[in-house]
Short mmCIF file of C-alpha atoms and ligand atoms in Angstrom, two decimals:
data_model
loop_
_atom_site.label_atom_id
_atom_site.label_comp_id
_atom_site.label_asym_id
_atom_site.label_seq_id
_atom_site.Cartn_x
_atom_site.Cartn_y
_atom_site.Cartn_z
CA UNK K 1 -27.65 37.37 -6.17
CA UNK K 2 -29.75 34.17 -7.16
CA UNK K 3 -33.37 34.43 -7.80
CA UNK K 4 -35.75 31.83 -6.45
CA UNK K 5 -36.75 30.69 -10.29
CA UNK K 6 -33.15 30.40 -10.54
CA UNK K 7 -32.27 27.75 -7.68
CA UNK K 8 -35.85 25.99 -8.67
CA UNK K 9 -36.18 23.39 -11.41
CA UNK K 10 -39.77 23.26 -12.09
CA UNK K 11 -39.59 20.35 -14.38
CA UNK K 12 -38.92 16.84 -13.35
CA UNK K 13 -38.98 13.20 -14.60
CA UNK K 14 -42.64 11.52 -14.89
CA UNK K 15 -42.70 8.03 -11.89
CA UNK K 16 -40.38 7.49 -9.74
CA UNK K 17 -41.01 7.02 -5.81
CA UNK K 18 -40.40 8.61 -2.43
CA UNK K 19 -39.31 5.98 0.16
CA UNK K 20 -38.42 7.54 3.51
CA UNK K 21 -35.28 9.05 3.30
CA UNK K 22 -33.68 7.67 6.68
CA UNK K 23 -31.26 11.16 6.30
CA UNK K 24 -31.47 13.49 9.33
CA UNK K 25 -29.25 10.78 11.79
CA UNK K 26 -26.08 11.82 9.43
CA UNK K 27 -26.76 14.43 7.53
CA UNK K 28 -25.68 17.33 10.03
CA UNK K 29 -22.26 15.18 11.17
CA UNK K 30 -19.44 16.78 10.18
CA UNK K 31 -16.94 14.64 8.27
CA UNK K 32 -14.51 12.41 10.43
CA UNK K 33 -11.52 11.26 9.33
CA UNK K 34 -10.81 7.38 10.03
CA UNK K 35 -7.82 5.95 11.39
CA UNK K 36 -5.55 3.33 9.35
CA UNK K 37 -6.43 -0.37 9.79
CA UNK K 38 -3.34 -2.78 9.83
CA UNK K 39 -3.89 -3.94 6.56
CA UNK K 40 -5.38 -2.36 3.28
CA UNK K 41 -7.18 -4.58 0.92
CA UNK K 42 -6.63 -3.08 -2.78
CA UNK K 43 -8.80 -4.91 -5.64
CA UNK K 44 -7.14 -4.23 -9.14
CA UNK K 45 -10.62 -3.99 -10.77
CA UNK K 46 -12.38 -0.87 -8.75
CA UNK K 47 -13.38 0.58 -11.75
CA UNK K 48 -15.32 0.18 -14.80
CA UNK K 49 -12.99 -1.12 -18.02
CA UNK K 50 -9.59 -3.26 -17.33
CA UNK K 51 -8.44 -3.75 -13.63
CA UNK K 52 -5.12 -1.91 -13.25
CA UNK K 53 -1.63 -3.93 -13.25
CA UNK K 54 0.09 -4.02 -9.92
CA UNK K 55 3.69 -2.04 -10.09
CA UNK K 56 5.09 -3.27 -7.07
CA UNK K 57 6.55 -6.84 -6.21
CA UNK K 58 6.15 -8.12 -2.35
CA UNK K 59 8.03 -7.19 0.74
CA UNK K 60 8.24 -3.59 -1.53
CA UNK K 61 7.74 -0.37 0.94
CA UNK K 62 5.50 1.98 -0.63
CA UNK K 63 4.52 6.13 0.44
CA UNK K 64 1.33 7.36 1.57
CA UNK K 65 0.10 8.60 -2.30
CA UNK K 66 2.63 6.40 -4.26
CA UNK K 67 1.33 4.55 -7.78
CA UNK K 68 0.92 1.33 -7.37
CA UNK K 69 -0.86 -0.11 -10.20
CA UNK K 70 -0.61 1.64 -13.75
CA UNK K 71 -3.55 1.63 -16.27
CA UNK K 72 -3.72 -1.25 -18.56
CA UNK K 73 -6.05 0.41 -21.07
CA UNK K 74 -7.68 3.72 -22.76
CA UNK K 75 -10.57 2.54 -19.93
CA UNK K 76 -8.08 1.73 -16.86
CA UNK K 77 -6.80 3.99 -13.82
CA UNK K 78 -4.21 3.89 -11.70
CA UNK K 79 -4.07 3.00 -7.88
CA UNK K 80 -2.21 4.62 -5.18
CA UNK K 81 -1.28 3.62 -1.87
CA UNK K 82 -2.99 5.11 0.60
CA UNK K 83 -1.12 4.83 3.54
CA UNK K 84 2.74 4.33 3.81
CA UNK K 85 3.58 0.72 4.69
CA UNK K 86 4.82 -2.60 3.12
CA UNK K 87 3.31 -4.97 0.22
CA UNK K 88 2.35 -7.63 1.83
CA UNK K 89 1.32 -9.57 -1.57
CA UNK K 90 -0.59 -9.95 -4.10
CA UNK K 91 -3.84 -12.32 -3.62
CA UNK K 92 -7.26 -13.14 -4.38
CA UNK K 93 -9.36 -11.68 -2.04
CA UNK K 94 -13.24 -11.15 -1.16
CA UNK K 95 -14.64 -7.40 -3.11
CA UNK K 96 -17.92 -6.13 -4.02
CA UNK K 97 -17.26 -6.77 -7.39
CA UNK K 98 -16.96 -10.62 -7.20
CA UNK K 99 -16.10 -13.11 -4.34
CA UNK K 100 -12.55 -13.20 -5.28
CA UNK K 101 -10.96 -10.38 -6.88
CA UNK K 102 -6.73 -9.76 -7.52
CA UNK K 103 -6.32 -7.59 -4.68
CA UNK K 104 -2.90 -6.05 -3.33
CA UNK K 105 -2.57 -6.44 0.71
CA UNK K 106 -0.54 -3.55 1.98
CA UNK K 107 0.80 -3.98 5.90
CA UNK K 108 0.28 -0.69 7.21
CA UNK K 109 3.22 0.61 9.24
CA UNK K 110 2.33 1.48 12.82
CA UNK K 111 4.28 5.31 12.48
CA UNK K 112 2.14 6.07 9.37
CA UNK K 113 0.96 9.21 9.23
CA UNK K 114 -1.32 11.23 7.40
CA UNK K 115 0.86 13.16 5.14
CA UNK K 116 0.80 12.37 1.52
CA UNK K 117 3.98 11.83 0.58
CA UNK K 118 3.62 11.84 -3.06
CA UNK K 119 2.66 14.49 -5.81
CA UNK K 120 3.01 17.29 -8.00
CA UNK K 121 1.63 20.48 -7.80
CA UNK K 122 0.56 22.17 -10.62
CA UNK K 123 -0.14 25.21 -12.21
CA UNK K 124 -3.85 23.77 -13.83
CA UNK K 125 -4.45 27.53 -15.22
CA UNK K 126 -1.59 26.94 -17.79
CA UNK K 127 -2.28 23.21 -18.71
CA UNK K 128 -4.49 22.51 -21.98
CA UNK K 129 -7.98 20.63 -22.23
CA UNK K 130 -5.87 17.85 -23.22
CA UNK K 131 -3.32 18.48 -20.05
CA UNK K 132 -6.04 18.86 -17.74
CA UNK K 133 -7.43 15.12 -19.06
CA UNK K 134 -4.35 13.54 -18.55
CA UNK K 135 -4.20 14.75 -14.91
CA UNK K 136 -7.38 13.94 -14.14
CA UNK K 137 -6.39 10.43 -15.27
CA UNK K 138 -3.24 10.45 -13.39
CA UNK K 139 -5.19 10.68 -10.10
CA UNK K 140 -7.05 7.47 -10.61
CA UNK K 141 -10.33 9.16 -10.47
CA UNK K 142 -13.61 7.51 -11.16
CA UNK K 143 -17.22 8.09 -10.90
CA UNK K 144 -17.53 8.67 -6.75
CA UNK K 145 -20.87 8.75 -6.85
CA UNK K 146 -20.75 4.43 -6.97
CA UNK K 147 -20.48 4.13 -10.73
CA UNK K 148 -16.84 3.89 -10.82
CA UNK K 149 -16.51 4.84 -14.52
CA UNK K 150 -13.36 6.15 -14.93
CA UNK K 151 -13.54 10.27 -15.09
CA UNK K 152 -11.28 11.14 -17.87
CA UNK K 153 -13.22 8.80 -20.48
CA UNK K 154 -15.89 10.40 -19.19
CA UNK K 155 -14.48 13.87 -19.97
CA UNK K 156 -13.85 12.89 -23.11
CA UNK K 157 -17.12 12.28 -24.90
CA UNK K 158 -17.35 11.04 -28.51
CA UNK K 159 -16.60 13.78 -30.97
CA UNK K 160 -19.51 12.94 -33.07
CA UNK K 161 -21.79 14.79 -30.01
CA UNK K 162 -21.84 18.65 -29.67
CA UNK K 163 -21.35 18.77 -25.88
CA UNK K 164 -22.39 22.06 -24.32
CA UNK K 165 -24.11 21.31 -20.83
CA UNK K 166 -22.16 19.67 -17.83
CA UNK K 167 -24.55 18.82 -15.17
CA UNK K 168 -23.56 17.64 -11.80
CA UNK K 169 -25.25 15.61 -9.64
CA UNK K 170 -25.92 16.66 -6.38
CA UNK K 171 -28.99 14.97 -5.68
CA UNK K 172 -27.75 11.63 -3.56
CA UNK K 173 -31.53 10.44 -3.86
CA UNK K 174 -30.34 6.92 -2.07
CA UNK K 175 -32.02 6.65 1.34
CA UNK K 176 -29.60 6.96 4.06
CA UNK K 177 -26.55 8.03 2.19
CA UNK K 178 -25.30 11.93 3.26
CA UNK K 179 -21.99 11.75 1.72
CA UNK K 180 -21.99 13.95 -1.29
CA UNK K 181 -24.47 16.61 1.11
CA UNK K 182 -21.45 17.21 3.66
CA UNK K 183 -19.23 17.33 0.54
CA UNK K 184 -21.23 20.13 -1.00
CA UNK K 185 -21.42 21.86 2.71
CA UNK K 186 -17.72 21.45 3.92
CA UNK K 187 -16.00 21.64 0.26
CA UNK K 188 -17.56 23.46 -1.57
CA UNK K 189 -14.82 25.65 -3.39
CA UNK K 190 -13.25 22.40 -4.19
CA UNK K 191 -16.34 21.30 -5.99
CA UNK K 192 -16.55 24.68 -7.52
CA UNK K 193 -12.69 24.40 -8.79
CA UNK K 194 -13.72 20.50 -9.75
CA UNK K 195 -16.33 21.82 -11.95
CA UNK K 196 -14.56 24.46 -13.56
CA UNK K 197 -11.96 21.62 -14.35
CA UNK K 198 -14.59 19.44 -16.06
CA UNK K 199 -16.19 22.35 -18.40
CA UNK K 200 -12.50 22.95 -19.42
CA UNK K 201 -11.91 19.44 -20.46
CA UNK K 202 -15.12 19.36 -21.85
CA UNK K 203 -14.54 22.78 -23.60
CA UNK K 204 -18.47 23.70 -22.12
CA UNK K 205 -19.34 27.08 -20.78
CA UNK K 206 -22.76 26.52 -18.66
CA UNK K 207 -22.37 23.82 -15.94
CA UNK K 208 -25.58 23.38 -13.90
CA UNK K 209 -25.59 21.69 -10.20
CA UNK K 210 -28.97 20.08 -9.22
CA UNK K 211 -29.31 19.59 -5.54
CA UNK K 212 -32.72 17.71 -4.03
CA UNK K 213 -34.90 20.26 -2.25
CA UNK K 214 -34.06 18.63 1.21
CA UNK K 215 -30.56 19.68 0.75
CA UNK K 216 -31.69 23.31 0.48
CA UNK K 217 -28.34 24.40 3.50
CA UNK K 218 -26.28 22.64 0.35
CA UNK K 219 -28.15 25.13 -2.48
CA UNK K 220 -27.72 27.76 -0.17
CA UNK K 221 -23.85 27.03 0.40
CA UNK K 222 -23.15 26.59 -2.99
CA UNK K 223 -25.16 29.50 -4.57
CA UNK K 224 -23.07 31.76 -1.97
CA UNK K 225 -19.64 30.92 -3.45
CA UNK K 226 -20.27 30.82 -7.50
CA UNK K 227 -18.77 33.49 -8.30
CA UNK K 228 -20.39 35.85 -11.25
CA UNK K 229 -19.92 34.87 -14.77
CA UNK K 230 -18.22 31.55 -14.31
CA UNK K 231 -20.80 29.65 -16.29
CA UNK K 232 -22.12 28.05 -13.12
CA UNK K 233 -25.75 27.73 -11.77
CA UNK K 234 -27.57 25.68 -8.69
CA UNK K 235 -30.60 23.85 -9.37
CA UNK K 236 -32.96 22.56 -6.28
CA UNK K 237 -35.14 19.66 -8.00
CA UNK K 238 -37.77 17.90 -6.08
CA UNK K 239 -36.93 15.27 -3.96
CA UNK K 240 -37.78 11.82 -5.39
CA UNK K 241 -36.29 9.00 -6.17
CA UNK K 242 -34.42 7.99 -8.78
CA UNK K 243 -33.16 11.55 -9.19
CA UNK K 244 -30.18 11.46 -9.32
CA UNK K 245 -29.94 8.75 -12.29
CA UNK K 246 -28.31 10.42 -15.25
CA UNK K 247 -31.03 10.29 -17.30
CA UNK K 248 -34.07 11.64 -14.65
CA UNK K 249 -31.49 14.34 -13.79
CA UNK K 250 -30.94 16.17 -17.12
CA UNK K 251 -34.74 16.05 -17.71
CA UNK K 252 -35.13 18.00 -14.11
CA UNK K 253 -32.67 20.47 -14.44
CA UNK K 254 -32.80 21.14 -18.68
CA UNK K 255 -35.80 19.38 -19.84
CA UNK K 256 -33.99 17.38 -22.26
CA UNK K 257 -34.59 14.21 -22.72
CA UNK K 258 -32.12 11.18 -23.66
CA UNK K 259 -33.46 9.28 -26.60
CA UNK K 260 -34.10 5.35 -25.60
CA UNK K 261 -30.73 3.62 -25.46
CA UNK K 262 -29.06 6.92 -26.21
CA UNK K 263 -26.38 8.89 -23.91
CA UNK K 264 -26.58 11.98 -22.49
CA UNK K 265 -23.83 13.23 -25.47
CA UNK K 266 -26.33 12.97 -27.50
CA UNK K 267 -28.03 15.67 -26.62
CA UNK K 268 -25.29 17.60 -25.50
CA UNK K 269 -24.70 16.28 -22.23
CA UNK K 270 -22.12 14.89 -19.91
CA UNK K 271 -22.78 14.22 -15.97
CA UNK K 272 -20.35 14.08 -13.12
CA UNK K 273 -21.42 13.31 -9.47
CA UNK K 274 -20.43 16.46 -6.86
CA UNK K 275 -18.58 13.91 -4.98
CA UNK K 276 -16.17 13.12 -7.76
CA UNK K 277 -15.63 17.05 -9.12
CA UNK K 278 -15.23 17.82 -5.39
CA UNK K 279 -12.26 15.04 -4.85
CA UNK K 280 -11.01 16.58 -8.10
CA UNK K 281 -10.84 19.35 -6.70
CA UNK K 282 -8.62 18.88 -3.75
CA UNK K 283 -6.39 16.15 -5.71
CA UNK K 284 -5.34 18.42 -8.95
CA UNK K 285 -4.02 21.26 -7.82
CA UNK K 286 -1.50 19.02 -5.62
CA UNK K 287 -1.30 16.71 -8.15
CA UNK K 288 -2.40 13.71 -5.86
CA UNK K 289 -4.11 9.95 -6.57
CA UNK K 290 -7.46 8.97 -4.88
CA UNK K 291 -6.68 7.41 -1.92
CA UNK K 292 -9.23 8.04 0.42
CA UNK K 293 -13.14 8.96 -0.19
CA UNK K 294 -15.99 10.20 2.32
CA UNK K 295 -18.45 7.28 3.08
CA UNK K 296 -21.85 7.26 5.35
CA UNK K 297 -21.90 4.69 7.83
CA UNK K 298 -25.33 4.47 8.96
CA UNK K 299 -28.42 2.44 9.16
CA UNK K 300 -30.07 0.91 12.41
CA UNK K 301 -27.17 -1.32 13.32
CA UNK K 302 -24.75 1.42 13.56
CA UNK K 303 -23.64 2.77 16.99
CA UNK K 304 -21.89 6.27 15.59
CA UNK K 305 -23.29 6.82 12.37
CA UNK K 306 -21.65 9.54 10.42
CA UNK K 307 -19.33 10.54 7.03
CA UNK K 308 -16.21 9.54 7.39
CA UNK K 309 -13.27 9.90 5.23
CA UNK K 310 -12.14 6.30 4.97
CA UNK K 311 -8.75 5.27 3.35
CA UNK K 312 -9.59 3.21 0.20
CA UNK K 313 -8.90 -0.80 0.95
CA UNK K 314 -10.20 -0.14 4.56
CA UNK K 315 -11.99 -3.40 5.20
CA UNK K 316 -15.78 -2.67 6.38
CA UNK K 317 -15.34 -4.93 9.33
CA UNK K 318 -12.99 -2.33 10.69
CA UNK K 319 -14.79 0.67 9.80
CA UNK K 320 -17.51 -0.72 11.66
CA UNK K 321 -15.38 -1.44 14.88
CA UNK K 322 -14.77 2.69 14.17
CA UNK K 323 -18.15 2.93 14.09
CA UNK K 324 -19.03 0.97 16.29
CA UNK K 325 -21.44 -2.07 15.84
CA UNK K 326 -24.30 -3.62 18.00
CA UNK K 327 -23.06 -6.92 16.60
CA UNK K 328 -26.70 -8.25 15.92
CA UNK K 329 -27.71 -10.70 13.41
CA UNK K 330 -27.02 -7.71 10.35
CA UNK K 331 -27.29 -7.02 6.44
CA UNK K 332 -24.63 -5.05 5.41
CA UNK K 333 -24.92 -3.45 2.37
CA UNK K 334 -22.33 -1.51 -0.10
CA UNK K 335 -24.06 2.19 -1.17
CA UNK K 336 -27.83 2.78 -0.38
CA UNK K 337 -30.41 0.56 -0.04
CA UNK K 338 -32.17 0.70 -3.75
CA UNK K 339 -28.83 -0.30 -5.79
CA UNK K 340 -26.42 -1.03 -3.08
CA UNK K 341 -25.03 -4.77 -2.62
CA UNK K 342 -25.40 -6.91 0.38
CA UNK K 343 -21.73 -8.09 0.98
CA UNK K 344 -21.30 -11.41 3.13
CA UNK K 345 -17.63 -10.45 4.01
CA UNK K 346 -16.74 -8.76 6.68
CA UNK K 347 -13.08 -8.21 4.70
CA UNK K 348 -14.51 -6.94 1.70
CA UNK K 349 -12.78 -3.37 1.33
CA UNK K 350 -13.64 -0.41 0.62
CA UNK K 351 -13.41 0.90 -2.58
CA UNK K 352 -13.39 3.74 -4.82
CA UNK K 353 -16.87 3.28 -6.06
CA UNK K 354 -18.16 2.94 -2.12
CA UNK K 355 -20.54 5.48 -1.15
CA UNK K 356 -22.16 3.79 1.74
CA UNK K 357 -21.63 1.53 4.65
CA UNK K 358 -25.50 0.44 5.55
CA UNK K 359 -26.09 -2.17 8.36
CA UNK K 360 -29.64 -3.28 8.46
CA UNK K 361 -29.99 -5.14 11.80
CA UNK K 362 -32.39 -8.02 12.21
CA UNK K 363 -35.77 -5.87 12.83
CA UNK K 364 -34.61 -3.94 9.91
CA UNK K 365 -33.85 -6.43 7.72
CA UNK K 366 -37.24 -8.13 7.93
CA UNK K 367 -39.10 -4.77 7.08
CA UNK K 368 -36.71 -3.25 4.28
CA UNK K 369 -35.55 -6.96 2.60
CA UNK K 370 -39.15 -8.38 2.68
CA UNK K 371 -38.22 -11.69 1.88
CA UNK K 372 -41.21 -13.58 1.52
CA UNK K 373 -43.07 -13.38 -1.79
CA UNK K 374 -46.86 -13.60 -3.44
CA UNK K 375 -48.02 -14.61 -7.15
CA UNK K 376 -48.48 -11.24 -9.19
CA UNK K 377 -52.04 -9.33 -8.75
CA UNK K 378 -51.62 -7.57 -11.55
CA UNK K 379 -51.78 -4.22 -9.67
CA UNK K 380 -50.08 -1.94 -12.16
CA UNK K 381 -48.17 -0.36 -8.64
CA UNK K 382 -44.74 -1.10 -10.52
CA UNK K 383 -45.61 0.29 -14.40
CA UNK K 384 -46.66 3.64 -12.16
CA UNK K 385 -43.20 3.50 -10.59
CA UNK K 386 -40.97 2.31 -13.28
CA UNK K 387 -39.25 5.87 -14.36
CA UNK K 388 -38.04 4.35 -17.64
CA UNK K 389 -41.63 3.66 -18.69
CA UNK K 390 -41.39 -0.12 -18.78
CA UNK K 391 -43.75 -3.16 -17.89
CA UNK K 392 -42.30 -4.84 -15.04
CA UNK K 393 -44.64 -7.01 -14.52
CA UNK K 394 -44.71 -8.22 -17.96
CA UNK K 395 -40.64 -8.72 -17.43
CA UNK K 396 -41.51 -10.30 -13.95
CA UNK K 397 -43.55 -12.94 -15.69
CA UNK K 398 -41.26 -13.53 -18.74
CA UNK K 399 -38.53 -14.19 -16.20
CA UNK K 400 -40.03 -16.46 -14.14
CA UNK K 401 -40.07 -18.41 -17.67
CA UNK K 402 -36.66 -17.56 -18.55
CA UNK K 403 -38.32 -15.90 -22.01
CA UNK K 404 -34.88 -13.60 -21.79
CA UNK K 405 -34.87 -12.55 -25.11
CA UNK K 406 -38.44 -11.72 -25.46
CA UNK K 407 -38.15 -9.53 -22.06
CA UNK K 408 -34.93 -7.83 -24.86
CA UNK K 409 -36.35 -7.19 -28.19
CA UNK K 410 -40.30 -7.07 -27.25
CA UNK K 411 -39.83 -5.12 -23.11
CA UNK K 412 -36.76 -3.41 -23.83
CA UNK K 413 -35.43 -4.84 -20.69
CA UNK K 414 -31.95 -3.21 -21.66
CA UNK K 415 -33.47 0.42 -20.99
CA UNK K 416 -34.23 -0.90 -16.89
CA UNK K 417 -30.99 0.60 -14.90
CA UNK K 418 -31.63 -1.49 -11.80
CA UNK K 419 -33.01 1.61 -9.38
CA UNK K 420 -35.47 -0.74 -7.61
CA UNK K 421 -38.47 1.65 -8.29
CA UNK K 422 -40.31 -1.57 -9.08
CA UNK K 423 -39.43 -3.98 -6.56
CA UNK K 424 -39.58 -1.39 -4.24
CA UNK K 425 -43.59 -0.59 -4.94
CA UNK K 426 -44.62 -4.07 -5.36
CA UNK K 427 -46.87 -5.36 -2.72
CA UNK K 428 -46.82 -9.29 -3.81
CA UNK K 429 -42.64 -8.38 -2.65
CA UNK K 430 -41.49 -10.15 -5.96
CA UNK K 431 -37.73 -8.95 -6.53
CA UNK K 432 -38.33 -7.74 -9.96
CA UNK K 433 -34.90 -5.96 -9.92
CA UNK K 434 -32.91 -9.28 -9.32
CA UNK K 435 -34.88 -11.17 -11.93
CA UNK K 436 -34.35 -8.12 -14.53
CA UNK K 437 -30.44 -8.29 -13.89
CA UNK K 438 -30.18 -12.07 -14.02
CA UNK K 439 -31.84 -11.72 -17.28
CA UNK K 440 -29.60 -8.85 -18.51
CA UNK K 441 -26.22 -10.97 -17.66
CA UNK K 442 -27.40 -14.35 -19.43
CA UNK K 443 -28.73 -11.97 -22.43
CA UNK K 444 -25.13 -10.38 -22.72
CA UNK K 445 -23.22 -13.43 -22.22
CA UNK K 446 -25.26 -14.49 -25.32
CA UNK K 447 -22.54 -14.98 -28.72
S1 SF4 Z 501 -35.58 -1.49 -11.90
FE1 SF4 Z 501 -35.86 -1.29 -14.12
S2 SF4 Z 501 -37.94 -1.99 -14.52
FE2 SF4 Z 501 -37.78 -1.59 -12.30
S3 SF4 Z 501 -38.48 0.52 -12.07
FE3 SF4 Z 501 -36.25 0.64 -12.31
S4 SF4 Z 501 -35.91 0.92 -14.52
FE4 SF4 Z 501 -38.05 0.24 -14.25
S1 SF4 Z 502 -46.43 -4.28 -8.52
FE1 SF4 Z 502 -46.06 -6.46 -8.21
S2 SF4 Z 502 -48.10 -7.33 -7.93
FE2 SF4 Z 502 -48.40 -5.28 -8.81
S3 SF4 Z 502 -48.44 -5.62 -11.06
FE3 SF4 Z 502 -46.32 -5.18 -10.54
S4 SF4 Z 502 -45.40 -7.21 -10.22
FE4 SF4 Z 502 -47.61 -7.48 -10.10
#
């Protein structure tokens, strides 16, 4: 049995904010799976490092679960196809990532089913850390959660760090989003087996899961199943946002705290989202690739929201026909509203990294964009917000004179990880968070 002081952090990151949380419409839908469109968009890059290369010439037929693109690099996955059809080409084509990304267009057949006609199961009890890694890369896997790093680099941390903690992020502090909550409610022995996978590779024996107190049916769930002894605990930590950035995280649920510019190794930790570890789960013991992932459809322009298990090069116009659209002048944006991106296209696909479909119709769009702007009044709303301790009005300013390296060596711009805390709180509507990451690319494209 789990005490309360058990499932309760009691210490959490200093900042942050607590915009509405937009969760209830989804968050008690069970996950739906999607039908197949005609065509599946694949981008070669869907993941942090070097884009796969493509393995299959056109007019090829390919199986539901079948590689298609191998890793090109130590920081590269694999692609499968997910859905049994014909390869239509290879082509540059509208992604998240870029306006026009290599992408392979696979015709899907009309008789295509759901089985996955490709694998290998295994026997993961008898495969070493270094076995188990190698799977894990085999299946294409990459941060779920919308990072995209690739999962067995991940798993691998540098040997210089004494890892001993995994921690796994359940705390989906996005508005909106309620993917990784019906994961941890619906599959939760597969992200029990996912995280017993991860502290092998990692060679850990304490992996801690914190979960946002408004996900308390997901503690509950998840507390129920661990079974005695496995290493495992469940964390509720209060519900605020950006919780469930790596770095806020660790200091909820250990109260350690990664050194400025540092990584979590350093101090002993490494981080997988519950989403990922629970896909894990489910693909290794089959020995499957990633070729489908659960995504919340949602906002005010949506007719059905829910989570739905999407096939991965879905394009979001047609998961929207699924979901039904009122067709009104709309943002759509890829993962929550705070880091998400507003995509033009409605034939930008799905990807791995995807967490979120969000359509902001107009009424919407003029409340939660706020386009319109005011000179700074030098209210201090964003330095109370900013959970990385950093001036952002100071950086505001400096941008708006393109001083980039000054906002770099004197504002430690390079510490700000985009959450929007900032933007978010400022009432003169400034978009600090697109100045800071203008600044950030022309400061790394710098010789
Ligand atoms: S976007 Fe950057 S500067 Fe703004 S609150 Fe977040 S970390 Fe701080
Ligand atoms: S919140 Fe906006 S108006 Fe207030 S100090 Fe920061 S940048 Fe200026």
């Amino acid at each position: 049995m789990f005490s309360l002081t058990q499932l309760f952090g009691r210490s959490t990151f200093s900042h942050g904010i607590h915009p509405p949380e937009h969760k209830a419409e989804t968050a008690q839908r069970p996950i739906r799976r999607m039908p197949f469109p005609q065509q599946l968009v694949l981008p070669l890059n869907q993941h942090i490092g070097k884009p796969a290369v493509a393995c299959v010439k056109k007019g090829q037929e390919v199986v539901r679960g079948e590689p298609i693109a191998e890793a090109d690099s130590y920081v590269s996955v694999p692609l499968h196809a997910p859905a049994t059809g014909r390869i239509r080409g290879i082509e540059l084509m509208p992604s998240a990532r870029g306006p026009r990304t290599p992408s392979i267009l696979l015709d899907v057949y009309e008789s295509a089913t759901q089985e996955v006609l490709w694998g290998c199961e295994r026997d993961l009890d008898s495969l070493s850390p270094e076995q188990l890694i190698q799977a894990v890369r085999e299946t294409g896997m990459v941060g779920l959660g919308g990072a995209a790093f690739p999962s067995h680099v991940k798993l691998t941390p540098p040997t210089d760090h004494a890892v001993d903690t995994l921690v796994v992020n359940g705390c989906e502090c996005e508005p909106y989003l309620t993917c990784d909550h019906r994961m941890m409610l619906e599959w939760t022995d597969a992200l029990l087996l996912g995280t017993r996978i991860a502290m092998r590779c990692l060679g850990v024996a304490q992996a801690v899961i914190g979960v946002e107190d408004n996900k308390l049916d997901a503690v509950d769930a998840i507390a129920a199943r661990i079974q005695p002894g496995s290493g495992i605990s469940v964390k509720a930590v209060p519900t605020k946002y950006p919780q469930g950035a790596e770095k806020m995280l660790i200091k909820s649920v250990l109260n350690r705290e990664v050194p400025p510019g540092g990584i979590p190794a350093q101090i002993g930790v490494v981080v997988n989202n519950v989403g990922t570890l629970s896909m894990l789960g489910r693909l290794l013991p089959k020995g499957e690739g990633l070729i489908e992932r659960v995504v919340s459809v949602v906002g005010p322009g949506v007719e059905r929201p829910g989570n739905y298990l999407v096939p991965i090069g879905t394009p979001v116009g047609f998961v929207l026909e699924q979901a039904g659209h009122e067709g009104r002048k709309s943002e759509i944006i890829l993962g929550g509203p705070m880091m998400g991106t507003a995509v033009p296209s409605l034939d930008t696909p799905i990807t791995k990294g995807t967490s979120g479909v969000l359509v902001l119709n107009e009424p919407a769009i003029d409340t939660e964009s706020r386009l319109r702007s005011w000179p700074c009044i030098r209210c201090g709303r964003c330095l109370e917000a900013c959970p990385m301790h950093l001036n952002p009005s100071m950086l505001g300013q400096l941008a708006a004179k393109r001083e980039y390296e000054q906002m770099g060596e004197q504002y430690h711009l390079m510490d700000c990880f985009e959450c929007g805390c900032c933007s978010y709180s400022c009432p003169s509507n400034i978009p600090l968070v697109q100045y800071f990451r203008i600044a950030k690319s022309i400061l790394r494209e710098k010789p």
